[in-house]
């Protein structure tokens, strides 16, 4: 239990960015111009931007110093070796392949491993992962534990994979499964952690069938902190040590350094297998760059190297997880339906439960996201049928849950910004029954949520 209620941020603010104030009429005009899609807003028209925690965090003074140290040699730069050492300190894979962000690592890996007739299981694929799997022709199978399907249910490791379902799949089709993925934390499933026990059980099933296990490790440090806090026998353990154990259970990883790399850009693919690494490096050279910089500048490699040291700091993780819970617990206490328990990087409002009058295919999540912005300039992100409802053949199927994610950028907003967000959400929730759905008037065939345009059904 913390001695004081206030969450003291474990940093002082070193430079500031002004936020431009606006009123509802201005924000509604911005929404009309954006086709009611919050991805199309100018970010300067947003007061508190909780669209994503990806690449939106503040860097430390040591990371900015790292940018100055960055060495831009084409091959074999010291920045590369500092990056490699920092990655290996946590993830001891023989092959580390730097990419400009996580999806580039996914694209390379699934170009090699995916193909029509193949299946890639995951606890839950994130949108870019699913899209890259499907683009390869493979099927993306989500196998989360049953507990993850009930947003209000309290469970310490709702990010876990359904091990029995994985075993059934591999017994029937192991030859069609080139890799099993586990996403830590499970972003689409609510930022919920995966336990070490679950990872070990998944590993054992993979071993029985000779299938490699990979981590989608974007939020590895937050996941490890939850393991330390919640898993029997792990209390008091060094987070870096927990991360090393997570890595030791896997044959490879994809990573977006825009999350727990504490950087604004970057990522990597790491693998144990020499032949797979060579195939991936050949693609890397085609699409990203030379293997010692991938898609990154030397200065980015340095910023990530320093970020990886800072992200496993216990004071940072204590503040990080507690400040996300502060938002979620306040909404929960006020009766707003949110995914329980509160995840690591975001609070997920259950828009389906808050807006029962709006059918799934009239996009309750999008309607709620619209209203949070119109009311208070708070930008969240729909994670529901807009994001996941369109199948590759163009048909529509409602997503499992209709959520609005309020993702918290790292080290960026203070407790008073979050107090403001709480007030805005409660003001919208108080008149939830007035909200109406939307329809899509323009959309792309894949990842439509980024560019779709909507019309209100009000
Ligand atoms: C779980 C997960 N995997 C992969 C990605 C893709 O990473 P990037 O945005 O760097 O391409 C994300 C990004 O949000 C993510 O949350």
mmCIF file of C-alpha atoms and ligand atoms in Angstrom, residues 52-55 99-106 122 124-129 132 181 183-188 216-219 254-259 264-267 345 348 405 450, ligand 1:
data_model
loop_
_atom_site.group_PDB
_atom_site.id
_atom_site.type_symbol
_atom_site.label_atom_id
_atom_site.label_comp_id
_atom_site.label_asym_id
_atom_site.label_seq_id
_atom_site.Cartn_x
_atom_site.Cartn_y
_atom_site.Cartn_z
ATOM 1 C CA UNK A 52 -2.067 5.692 -28.437
ATOM 2 C CA UNK A 53 0.869 5.093 -26.131
ATOM 3 C CA UNK A 54 2.977 4.243 -29.170
ATOM 4 C CA UNK A 55 5.851 6.620 -29.841
ATOM 5 C CA UNK A 99 13.451 -2.215 -37.954
ATOM 6 C CA UNK A 100 11.818 1.189 -38.110
ATOM 7 C CA UNK A 101 8.874 -0.021 -36.000
ATOM 8 C CA UNK A 102 7.101 -3.153 -34.867
ATOM 9 C CA UNK A 103 5.021 -3.794 -37.957
ATOM 10 C CA UNK A 104 8.123 -3.832 -40.166
ATOM 11 C CA UNK A 105 9.427 -6.708 -38.045
ATOM 12 C CA UNK A 106 6.039 -8.428 -38.423
ATOM 13 C CA UNK A 122 -1.727 -15.657 -30.675
ATOM 14 C CA UNK A 124 -4.832 -11.912 -29.319
ATOM 15 C CA UNK A 125 -3.330 -10.447 -32.469
ATOM 16 C CA UNK A 126 -2.966 -6.714 -32.484
ATOM 17 C CA UNK A 127 -4.359 -5.016 -35.599
ATOM 18 C CA UNK A 128 -1.053 -4.698 -37.469
ATOM 19 C CA UNK A 129 -0.073 -8.249 -36.547
ATOM 20 C CA UNK A 132 0.374 -8.780 -41.682
ATOM 21 C CA UNK A 181 2.802 -15.890 -30.784
ATOM 22 C CA UNK A 183 1.536 -10.770 -27.013
ATOM 23 C CA UNK A 184 2.777 -9.175 -23.781
ATOM 24 C CA UNK A 185 0.833 -7.382 -22.544
ATOM 25 C CA UNK A 186 -2.242 -8.308 -24.542
ATOM 26 C CA UNK A 187 -3.078 -4.918 -26.072
ATOM 27 C CA UNK A 188 -6.304 -5.811 -27.912
ATOM 28 C CA UNK A 216 5.127 -9.794 -29.465
ATOM 29 C CA UNK A 217 7.009 -8.007 -26.707
ATOM 30 C CA UNK A 218 5.975 -4.340 -27.109
ATOM 31 C CA UNK A 219 5.069 -3.927 -23.412
ATOM 32 C CA UNK A 254 8.950 -8.821 -32.549
ATOM 33 C CA UNK A 255 9.222 -5.482 -30.821
ATOM 34 C CA UNK A 256 7.975 -1.954 -31.203
ATOM 35 C CA UNK A 257 10.418 0.282 -29.317
ATOM 36 C CA UNK A 258 7.692 2.969 -29.424
ATOM 37 C CA UNK A 259 6.215 1.350 -26.328
ATOM 38 C CA UNK A 264 9.497 7.740 -30.483
ATOM 39 C CA UNK A 265 10.375 5.302 -33.265
ATOM 40 C CA UNK A 266 12.037 1.943 -33.688
ATOM 41 C CA UNK A 267 11.658 -1.770 -33.293
ATOM 42 C CA UNK A 345 -0.785 1.149 -20.685
ATOM 43 C CA UNK A 348 -10.522 0.403 -21.904
ATOM 44 C CA UNK A 405 -9.057 2.684 -25.378
ATOM 45 C CA UNK A 450 -6.994 4.596 -39.820
HETATM 46 C C1 LIG B 1 0.770 -5.482 -29.338
HETATM 47 C C2 LIG B 1 1.302 -4.703 -30.499
HETATM 48 N N1 LIG B 1 1.975 -5.325 -31.486
HETATM 49 C C3 LIG B 1 2.481 -4.659 -32.525
HETATM 50 C C4 LIG B 1 2.329 -3.294 -32.657
HETATM 51 C C5 LIG B 1 2.910 -2.605 -33.872
HETATM 52 O O1 LIG B 1 3.962 -1.746 -33.574
HETATM 53 P P1 LIG B 1 4.260 -0.444 -34.446
HETATM 54 O O2 LIG B 1 3.146 0.525 -34.215
HETATM 55 O O3 LIG B 1 5.577 0.051 -33.945
HETATM 56 O O4 LIG B 1 4.334 -0.857 -35.879
HETATM 57 C C6 LIG B 1 1.634 -2.611 -31.678
HETATM 58 C C7 LIG B 1 1.434 -1.147 -31.816
HETATM 59 O O5 LIG B 1 0.560 -0.541 -31.252
HETATM 60 C C8 LIG B 1 1.107 -3.320 -30.559
HETATM 61 O O6 LIG B 1 0.448 -2.705 -29.568
#
